[in-house]
Coordinates of C-alpha atoms in Angstrom, one line a residue:
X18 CA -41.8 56.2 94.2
X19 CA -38.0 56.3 95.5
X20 CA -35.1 58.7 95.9
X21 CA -34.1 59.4 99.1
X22 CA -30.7 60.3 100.8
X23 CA -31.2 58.1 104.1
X24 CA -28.3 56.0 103.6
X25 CA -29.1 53.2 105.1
X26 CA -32.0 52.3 102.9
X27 CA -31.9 50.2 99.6
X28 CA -31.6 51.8 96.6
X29 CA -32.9 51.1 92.9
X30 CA -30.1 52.6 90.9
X31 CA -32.0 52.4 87.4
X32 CA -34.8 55.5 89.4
X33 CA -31.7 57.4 90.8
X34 CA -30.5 58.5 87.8
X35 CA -32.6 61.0 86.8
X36 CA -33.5 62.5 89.6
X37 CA -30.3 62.9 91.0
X38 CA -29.2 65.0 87.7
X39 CA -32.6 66.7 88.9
X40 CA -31.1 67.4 92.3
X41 CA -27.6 68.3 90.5
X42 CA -28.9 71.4 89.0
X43 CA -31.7 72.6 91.7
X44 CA -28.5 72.2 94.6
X45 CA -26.5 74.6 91.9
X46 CA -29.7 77.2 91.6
X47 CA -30.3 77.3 95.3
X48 CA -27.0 78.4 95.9
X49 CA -26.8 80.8 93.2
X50 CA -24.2 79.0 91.1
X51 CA -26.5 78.7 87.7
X52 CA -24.2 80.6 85.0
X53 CA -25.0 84.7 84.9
X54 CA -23.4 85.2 81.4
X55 CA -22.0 83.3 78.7
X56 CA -19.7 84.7 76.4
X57 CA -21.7 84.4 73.0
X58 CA -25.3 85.1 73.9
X59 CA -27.9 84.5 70.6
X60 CA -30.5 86.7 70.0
X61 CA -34.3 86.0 71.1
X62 CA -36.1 84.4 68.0
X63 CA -37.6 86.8 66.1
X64 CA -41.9 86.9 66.8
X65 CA -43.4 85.0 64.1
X66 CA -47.2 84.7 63.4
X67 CA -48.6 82.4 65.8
X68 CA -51.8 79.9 65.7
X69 CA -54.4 80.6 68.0
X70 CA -55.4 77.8 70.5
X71 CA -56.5 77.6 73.8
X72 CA -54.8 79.6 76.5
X73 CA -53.0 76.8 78.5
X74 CA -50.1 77.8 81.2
X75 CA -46.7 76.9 80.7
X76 CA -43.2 76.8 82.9
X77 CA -40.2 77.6 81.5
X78 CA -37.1 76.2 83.2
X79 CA -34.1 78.3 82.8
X80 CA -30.4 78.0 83.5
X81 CA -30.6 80.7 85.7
X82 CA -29.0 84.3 85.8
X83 CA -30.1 87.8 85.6
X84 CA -28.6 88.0 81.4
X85 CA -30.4 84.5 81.1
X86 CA -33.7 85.1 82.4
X87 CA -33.5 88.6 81.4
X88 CA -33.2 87.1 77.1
X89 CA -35.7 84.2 78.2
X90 CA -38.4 86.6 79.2
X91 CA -38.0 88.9 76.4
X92 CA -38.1 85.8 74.4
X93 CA -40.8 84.5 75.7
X94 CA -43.5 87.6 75.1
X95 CA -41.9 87.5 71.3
X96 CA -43.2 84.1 71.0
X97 CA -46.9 84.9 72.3
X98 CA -46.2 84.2 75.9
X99 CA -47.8 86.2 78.8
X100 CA -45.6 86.0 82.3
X101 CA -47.6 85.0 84.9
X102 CA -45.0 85.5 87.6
X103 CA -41.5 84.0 87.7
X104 CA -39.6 82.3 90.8
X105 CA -35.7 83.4 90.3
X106 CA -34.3 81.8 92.8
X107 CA -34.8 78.5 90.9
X108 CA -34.8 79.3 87.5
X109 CA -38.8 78.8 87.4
X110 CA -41.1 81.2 84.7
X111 CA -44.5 80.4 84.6
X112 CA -46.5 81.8 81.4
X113 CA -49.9 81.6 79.3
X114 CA -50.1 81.3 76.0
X115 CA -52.9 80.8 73.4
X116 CA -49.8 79.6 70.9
X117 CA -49.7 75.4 70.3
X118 CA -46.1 75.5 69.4
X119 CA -44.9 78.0 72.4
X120 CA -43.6 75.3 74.4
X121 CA -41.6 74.3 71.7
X122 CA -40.6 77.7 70.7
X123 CA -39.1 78.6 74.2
X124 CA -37.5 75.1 74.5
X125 CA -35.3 76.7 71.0
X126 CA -34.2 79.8 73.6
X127 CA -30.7 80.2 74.2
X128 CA -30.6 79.7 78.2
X129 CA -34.0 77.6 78.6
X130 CA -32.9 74.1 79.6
X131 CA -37.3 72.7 79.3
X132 CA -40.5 74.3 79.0
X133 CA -44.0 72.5 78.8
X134 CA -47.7 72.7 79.0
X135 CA -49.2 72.2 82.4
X136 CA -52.5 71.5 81.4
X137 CA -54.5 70.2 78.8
X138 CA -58.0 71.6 78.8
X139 CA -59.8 72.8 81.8
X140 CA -61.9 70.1 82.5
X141 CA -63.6 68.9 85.5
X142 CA -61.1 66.1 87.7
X143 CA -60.1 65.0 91.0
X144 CA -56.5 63.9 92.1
X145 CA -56.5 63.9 95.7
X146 CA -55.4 60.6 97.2
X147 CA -58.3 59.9 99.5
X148 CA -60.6 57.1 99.3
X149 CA -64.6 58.4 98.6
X150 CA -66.1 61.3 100.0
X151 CA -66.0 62.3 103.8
X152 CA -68.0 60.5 106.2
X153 CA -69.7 63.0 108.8
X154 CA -69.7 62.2 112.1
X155 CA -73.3 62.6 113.4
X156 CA -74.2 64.6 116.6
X157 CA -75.5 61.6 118.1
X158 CA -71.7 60.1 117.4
X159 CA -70.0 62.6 118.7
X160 CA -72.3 62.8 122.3
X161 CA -71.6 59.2 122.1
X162 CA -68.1 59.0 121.9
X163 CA -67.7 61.7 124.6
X164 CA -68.9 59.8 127.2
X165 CA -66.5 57.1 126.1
X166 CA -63.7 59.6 127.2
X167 CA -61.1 59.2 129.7
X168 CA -59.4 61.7 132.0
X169 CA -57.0 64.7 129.8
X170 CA -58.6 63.3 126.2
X171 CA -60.4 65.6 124.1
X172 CA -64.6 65.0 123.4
X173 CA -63.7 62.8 120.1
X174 CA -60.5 61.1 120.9
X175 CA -61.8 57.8 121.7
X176 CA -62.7 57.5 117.9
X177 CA -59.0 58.2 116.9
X178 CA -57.6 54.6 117.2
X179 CA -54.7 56.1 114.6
X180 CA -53.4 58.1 117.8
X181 CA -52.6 55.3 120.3
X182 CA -51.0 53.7 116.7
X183 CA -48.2 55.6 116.2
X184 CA -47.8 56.6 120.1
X185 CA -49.0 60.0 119.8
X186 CA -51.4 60.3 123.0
X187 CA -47.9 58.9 124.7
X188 CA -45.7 61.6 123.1
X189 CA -48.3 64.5 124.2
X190 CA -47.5 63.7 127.9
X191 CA -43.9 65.3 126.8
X192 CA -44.9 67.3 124.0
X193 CA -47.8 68.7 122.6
X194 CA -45.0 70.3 119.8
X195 CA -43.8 74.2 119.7
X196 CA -45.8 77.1 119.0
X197 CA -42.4 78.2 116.8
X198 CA -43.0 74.9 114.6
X199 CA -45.3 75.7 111.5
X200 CA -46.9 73.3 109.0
X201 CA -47.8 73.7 105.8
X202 CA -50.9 72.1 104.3
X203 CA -50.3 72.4 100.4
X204 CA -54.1 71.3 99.9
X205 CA -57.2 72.2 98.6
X206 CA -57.3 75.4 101.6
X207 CA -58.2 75.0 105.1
X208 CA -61.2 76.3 107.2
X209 CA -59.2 78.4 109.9
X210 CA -62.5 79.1 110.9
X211 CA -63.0 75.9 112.6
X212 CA -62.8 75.2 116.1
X213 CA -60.3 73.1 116.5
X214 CA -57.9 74.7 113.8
X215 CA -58.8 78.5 114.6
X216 CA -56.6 78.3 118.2
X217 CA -53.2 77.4 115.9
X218 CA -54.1 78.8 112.3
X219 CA -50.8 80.6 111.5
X220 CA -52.6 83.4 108.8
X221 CA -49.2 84.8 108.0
X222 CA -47.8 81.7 106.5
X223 CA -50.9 80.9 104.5
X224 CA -51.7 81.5 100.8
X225 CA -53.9 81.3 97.9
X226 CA -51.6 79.9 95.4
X227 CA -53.9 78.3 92.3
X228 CA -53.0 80.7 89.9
X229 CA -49.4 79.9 90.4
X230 CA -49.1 83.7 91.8
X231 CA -49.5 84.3 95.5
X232 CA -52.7 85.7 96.5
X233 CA -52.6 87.0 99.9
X234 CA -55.8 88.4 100.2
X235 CA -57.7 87.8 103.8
X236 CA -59.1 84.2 103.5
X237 CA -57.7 83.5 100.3
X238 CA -56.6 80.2 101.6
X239 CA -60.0 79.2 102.4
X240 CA -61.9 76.4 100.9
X241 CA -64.9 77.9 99.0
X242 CA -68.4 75.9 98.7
X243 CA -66.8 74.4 95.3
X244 CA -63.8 73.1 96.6
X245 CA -62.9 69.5 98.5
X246 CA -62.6 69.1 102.2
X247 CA -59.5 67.3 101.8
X248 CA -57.0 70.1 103.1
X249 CA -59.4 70.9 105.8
X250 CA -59.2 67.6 107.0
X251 CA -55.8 67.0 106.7
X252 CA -54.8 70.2 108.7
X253 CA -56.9 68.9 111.5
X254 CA -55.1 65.5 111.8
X255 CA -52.0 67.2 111.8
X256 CA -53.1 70.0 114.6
X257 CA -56.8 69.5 115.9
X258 CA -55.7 71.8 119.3
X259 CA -56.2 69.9 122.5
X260 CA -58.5 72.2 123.5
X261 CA -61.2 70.1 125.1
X262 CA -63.3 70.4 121.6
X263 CA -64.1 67.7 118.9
X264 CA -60.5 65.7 118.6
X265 CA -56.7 65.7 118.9
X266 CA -54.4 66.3 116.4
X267 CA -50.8 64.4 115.8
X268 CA -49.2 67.4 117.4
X269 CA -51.6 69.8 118.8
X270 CA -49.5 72.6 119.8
X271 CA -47.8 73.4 116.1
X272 CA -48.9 75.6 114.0
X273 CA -50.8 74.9 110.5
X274 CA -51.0 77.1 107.8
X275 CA -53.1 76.6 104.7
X276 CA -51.2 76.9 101.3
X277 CA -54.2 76.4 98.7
X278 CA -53.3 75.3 95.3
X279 CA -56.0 73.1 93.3
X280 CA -59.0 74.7 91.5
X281 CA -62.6 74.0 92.6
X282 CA -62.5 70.4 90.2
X283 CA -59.7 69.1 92.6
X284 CA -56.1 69.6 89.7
X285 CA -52.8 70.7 91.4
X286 CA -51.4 72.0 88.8
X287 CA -47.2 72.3 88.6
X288 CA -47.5 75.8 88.9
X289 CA -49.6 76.2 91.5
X290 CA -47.5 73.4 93.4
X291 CA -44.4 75.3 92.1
X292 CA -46.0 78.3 93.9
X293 CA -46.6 76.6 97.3
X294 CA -43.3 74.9 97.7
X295 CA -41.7 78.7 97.0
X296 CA -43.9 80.0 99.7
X297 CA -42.9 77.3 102.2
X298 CA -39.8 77.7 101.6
X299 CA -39.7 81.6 102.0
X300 CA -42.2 81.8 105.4
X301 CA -41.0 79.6 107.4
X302 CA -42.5 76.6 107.4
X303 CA -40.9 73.6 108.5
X304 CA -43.3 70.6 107.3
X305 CA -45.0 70.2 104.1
X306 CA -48.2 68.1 103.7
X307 CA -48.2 66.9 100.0
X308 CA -51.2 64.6 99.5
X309 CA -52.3 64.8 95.9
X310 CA -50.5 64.1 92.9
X311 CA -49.8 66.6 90.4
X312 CA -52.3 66.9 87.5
X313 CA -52.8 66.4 84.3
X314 CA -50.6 63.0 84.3
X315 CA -50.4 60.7 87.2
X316 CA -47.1 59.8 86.3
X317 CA -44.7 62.6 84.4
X318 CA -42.0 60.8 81.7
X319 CA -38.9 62.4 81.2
X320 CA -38.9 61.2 78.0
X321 CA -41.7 63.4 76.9
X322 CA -40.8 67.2 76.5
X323 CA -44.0 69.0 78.1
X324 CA -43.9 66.2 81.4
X325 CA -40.1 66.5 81.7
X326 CA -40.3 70.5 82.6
X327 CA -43.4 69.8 84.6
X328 CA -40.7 66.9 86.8
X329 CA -38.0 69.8 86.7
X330 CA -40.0 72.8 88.4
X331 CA -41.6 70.8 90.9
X332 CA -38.1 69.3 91.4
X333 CA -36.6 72.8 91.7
X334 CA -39.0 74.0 93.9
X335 CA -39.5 70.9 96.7
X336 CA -35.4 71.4 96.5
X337 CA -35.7 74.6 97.0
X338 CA -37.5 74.2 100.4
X339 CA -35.6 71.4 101.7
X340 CA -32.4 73.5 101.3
X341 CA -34.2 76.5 103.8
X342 CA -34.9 73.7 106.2
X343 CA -38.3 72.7 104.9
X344 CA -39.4 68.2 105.1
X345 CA -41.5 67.6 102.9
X346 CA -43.8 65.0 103.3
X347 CA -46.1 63.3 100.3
X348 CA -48.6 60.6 100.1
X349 CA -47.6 57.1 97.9
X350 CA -51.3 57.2 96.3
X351 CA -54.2 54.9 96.3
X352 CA -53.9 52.1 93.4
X353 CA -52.4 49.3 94.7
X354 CA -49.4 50.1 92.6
X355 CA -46.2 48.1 93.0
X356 CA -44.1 51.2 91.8
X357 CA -41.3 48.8 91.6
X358 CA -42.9 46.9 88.8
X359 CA -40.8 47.7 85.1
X360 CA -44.2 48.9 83.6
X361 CA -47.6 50.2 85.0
X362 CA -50.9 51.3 83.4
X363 CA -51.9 54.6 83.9
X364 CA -55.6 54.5 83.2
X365 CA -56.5 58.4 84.2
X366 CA -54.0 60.5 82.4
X367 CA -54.5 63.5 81.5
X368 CA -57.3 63.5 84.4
X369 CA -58.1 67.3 82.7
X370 CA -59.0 66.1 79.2
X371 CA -59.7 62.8 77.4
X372 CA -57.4 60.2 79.6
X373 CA -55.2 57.4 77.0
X374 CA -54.9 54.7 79.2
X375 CA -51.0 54.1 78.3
X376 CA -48.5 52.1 79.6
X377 CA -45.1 53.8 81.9
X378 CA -42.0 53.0 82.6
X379 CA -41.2 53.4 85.5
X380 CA -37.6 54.4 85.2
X381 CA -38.3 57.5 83.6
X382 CA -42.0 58.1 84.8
X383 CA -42.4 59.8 88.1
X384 CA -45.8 60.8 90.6
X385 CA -45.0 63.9 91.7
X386 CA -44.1 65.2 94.4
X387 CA -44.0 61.7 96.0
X388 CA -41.6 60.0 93.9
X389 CA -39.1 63.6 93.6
X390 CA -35.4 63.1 95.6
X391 CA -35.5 64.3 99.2
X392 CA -39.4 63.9 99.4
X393 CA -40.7 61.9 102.3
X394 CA -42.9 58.9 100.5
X395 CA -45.9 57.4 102.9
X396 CA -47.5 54.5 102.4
X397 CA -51.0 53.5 104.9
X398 CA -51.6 51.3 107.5
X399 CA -55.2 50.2 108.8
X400 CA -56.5 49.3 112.2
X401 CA -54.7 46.2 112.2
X402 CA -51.8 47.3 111.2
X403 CA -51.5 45.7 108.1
X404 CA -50.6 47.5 104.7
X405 CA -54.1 49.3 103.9
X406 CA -55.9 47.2 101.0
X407 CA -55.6 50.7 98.7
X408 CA -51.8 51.7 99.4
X409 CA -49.5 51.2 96.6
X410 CA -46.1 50.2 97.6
X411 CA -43.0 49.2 96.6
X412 CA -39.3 48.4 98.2
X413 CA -36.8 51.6 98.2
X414 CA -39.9 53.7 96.9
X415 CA -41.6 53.7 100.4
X416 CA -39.7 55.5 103.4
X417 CA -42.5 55.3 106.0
X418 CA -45.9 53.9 107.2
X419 CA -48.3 55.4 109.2
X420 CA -52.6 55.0 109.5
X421 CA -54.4 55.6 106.4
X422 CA -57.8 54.1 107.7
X423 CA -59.2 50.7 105.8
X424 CA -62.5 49.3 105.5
X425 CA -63.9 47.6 108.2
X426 CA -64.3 44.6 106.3
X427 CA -60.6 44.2 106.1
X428 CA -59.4 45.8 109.3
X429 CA -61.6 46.9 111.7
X430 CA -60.6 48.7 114.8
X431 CA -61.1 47.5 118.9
X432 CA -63.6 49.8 120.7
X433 CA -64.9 52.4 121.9
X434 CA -63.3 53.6 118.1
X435 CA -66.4 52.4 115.8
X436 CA -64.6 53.1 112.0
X437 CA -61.7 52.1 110.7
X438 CA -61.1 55.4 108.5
X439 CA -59.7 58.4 110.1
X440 CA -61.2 61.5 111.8
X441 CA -60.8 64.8 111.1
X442 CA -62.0 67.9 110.8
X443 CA -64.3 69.3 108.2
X444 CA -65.3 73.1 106.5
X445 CA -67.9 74.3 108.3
X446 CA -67.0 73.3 112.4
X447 CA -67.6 69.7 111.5
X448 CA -66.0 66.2 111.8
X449 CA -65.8 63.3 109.2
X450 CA -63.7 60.1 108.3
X451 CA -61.9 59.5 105.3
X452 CA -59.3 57.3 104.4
X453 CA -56.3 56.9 102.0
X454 CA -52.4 57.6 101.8
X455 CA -53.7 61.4 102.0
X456 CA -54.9 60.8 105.7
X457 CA -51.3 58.3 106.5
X458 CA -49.3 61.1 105.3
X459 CA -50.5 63.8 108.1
X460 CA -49.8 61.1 110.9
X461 CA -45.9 61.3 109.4
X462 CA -46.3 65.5 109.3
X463 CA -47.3 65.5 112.7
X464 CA -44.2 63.4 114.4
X465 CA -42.0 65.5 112.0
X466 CA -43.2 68.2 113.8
X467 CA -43.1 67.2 116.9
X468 CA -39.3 66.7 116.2
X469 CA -38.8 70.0 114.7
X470 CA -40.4 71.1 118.2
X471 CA -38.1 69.3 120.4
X472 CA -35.1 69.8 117.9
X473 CA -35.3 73.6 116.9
X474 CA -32.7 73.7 114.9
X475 CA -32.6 70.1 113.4
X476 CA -32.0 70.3 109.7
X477 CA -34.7 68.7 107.7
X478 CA -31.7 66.0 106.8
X479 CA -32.0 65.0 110.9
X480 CA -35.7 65.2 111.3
X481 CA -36.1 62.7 108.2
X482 CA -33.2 60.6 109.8
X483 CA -35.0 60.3 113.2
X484 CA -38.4 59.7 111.3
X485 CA -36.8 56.9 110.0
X486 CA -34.4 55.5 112.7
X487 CA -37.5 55.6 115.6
X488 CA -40.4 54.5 113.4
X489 CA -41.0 50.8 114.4
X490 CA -39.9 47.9 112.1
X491 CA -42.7 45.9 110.7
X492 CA -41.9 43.0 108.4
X493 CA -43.9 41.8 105.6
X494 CA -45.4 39.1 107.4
X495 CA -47.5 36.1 105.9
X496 CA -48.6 36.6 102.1
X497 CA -50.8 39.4 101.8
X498 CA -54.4 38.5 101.7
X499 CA -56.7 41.2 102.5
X500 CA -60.1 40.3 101.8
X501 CA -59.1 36.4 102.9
X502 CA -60.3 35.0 99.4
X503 CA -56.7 32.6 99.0
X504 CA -55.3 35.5 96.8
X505 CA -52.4 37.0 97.1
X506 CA -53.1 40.6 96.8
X507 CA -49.5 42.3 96.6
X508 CA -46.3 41.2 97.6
X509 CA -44.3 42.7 100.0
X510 CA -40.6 42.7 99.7
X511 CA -37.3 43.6 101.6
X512 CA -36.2 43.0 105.2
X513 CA -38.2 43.7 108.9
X514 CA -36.0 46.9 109.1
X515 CA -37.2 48.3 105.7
X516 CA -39.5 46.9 102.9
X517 CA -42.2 47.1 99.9
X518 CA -45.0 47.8 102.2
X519 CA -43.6 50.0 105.4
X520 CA -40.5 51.2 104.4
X521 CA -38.7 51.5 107.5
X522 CA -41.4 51.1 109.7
X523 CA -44.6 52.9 111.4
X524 CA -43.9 55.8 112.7
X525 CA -43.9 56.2 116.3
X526 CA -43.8 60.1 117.8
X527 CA -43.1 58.8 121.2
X528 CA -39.6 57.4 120.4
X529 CA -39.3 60.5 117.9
X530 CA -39.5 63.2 120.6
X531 CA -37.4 61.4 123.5
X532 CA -34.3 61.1 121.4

């Protein structure tokens, strides 16, 4: 999962390609420089009789214009196509239709540069990149592990051994980050209800965004009975407030906003990740959390007409936010992948119908967000500090490392912490560990933060360079082999300053916020 514009990093010139002709045409949208009028303009296609099938969503990337999107969207209702809303800054329509051949009808349109299906039947699934369901942290635990604390540290900090890790508890002697700083959870929705979210919950930044239309409503953003914990705990690693109640988040004094986008079955579809990177980008948030991949296809070819739009919006839209100022973080997933190899098997795609286990390249087949230029890519770390025995990898894919959690059989962590998974919060006014590149990548949200909080008016381009420049090198060290059985279970490649398995090191807040 590479792209990247940190310059000093290694580069794998056959994965640039595309996505910097991605880039190319989002940097000319965002700045309003997509053609308005062309000087022969054909007429719409004339509405034809259409099959009936089932009523999937579609996005329809434009060139951009008012004359262009005005033909494309009287187009696209002459083909059978319902518009769901449409993001004109980037050249984004999202539609329904219960037409099999719309996508390929619009893709005809004078003015529309790809259009696909996001979906292929709404089917149960889960995408989130954790590993198993949330461990609770038991009353019993939690009275334990307060009188375990020490002098300034909240009731369940002694548990969080991923603090100390990456130098947080250091950096919240200078810092506890701004008040002006807000992050964005684009998640599954987050309990603001909890106790140690409630005290920095930013409601005005936070969204209901599944239908790929903002829903505003009061406590849209919520998780519901239905959905997954995930964002709940991930907003709590990011900014549990240090508030002398259950634990400590990466930077306690930011505030968190929760951007929901994936239906009760756990899919983030594009248009509902379309949606949350527009709403970022347009309410002032300065740090996405992107830990999930989007759904139906774990990895999203180019070559392939309906994944090629679905690479394009998503592109537009994570562009779209970094030019207001927006990092945006995501997590490198959970396989074990060397996303350097020439080929992988994707065993789970589409994860909303019947999955084709199929084999990718990987010069044209792209996990997004995480692998999409400009975006942030996180790999995990365990107690230990090695490589966590889940995280893919892969040299000039992965920019940073931070803790992910690990099982204890692999890398367990010194007391008084008693799990090597992470801590966080949980719906409800609970705690619970979970592990997996979805829990590394709040640790890497957090010191972004934190930066954003000591550097106000750092562009994202500088907060991502000082991510990088003060994380802490780690080289590859001996052959990895996790569970100690004389196999080697991944090899790491590249230098101590930036490689397969770290990128260019752990991050460290402490160094982060005294620069």
């Amino acid at each position: 999962m590479a792209r990247r514009e940190h310059d000093a990093r290694p580069r794998r010139p056959r994965r640039r390609r595309p996505a910097a002709i991605a880039a190319a045409a989002v940097i000319a949208a965002s700045l309003g420089l997509l053609p308005a009028t062309a000087a022969a303009v054909p007429a719409a296609p004339a509405a034809t009789t259409a099959a009936t099938g089932p009523n999937l969503t579609y996005v329809v990337n434009t060139r951009g214009g008012l004359v262009t999107d005005t033909l494309v969207r009287h187009a696209l209702t002459r083909a059978g196509g319902t518009l769901v809303t449409s993001y004109d800054r980037i050249g984004v329509l999202v539609a329904t239709s219960r037409d099999p051949g719309f996508a390929a009808a619009m893709r005809k349109v004078w003015g529309v540069q790809s259009a696909g299906a996001t979906r292929t039947a709404p089917l149960p699934a889960e995408s989130v990149a954790d590993e198993g369901a949330p461990k609770p942290l038991s009353a019993a635990q939690a009275a334990a592990a307060g009188r375990e604390r020490a002098a300034g540290q909240d009731p369940l900090e002694p548990l969080q051994w991923n603090l100390p890790a990456i130098r947080a508890d250091k950096a919240h002697e200078r810092t506890l980050g701004s008040r002006s700083v807000t992050v964005g959870v684009i998640d599954t929705g987050v309990d603001d209800t909890h106790p140690d979210i409630a005290p920095n919950f930013d409601r005005a930044a936070s969204v209901d965004c599944v239908s790929g239309k903002p829903d505003t409503s009061p406590g849209a953003w919520r998780p519901t009975a239905q959905d997954s914990p995930h964002g709940t705990h991930v907003a709590g690693e990011i900014a549990a407030a240090k508030n002398g109640v259950g634990m400590t988040g990466v930077a306690p004094g930011v505030r968190v906003a929760g951007i929901k986008v994936a239906t009760p079955a756990g899919l983030f579809y594009t248009e509902s990740v379309v949606c949350g990177f527009m709403w970022a980008a347009d309410h002032g948030v300065d740090v996405t959390n992107n830990s999930y991949y989007t759904d139906p296809w774990y990895f999203n070819c180019i070559d392939d007409p309906d994944q090629k739009a679905l690479v394009e919006a998503v592109t537009r839209a994570s562009r779209y936010a970094e030019s207001r100022g927006t990092v945006n973080v995501a997590a490198a997933g959970n396989e074990s992948y060397d996303l350097t190899a020439p080929t992988l098997t994707d065993p789970s795609s589409p994860d909303d119908g019947t999955p084709v286990p199929r084999e990718v390249d990987t010069a044209k087949c792209y996990d997004i967000p995480t692998e999409l230029p400009g975006v942030v890519t996180v790999s995990a770390t365990g107690a230990k500090g090695l490589k966590s025995s889940y995280s893919n990898y892969g040299n000039g894919v992965i920019d940073i490392a931070a803790p992910g959690g690990d099982s204890d059989a692999y890398q367990k962590p010194a007391p008084p912490a008693r799990s090597g998974l992470i801590l966080g919060t949980l719906p409800g006014g609970g705690w619970g560990y979970m592990a997996g590149t979805s829990m590394a990548t709040p640790h890497v949200v957090g010191v972004a933060a934190l930066i954003r909080s000591v550097h106000p008016h750092a562009s994202a381009a500088a907060v991502k360079a000082l991510l990088y420049g003060e994380a802490d090198a780690r080289a590859c060290g001996k052959p990895y082999d996790i569970n100690g059985d004389g196999t080697v279970d991944a090899v790491c490649e590249g230098t101590a300053r930036h490689n397969g398995f770290y990128g260019a090191g752990v991050a460290d807040a402490l160094d982060a916020v005294r620069r």
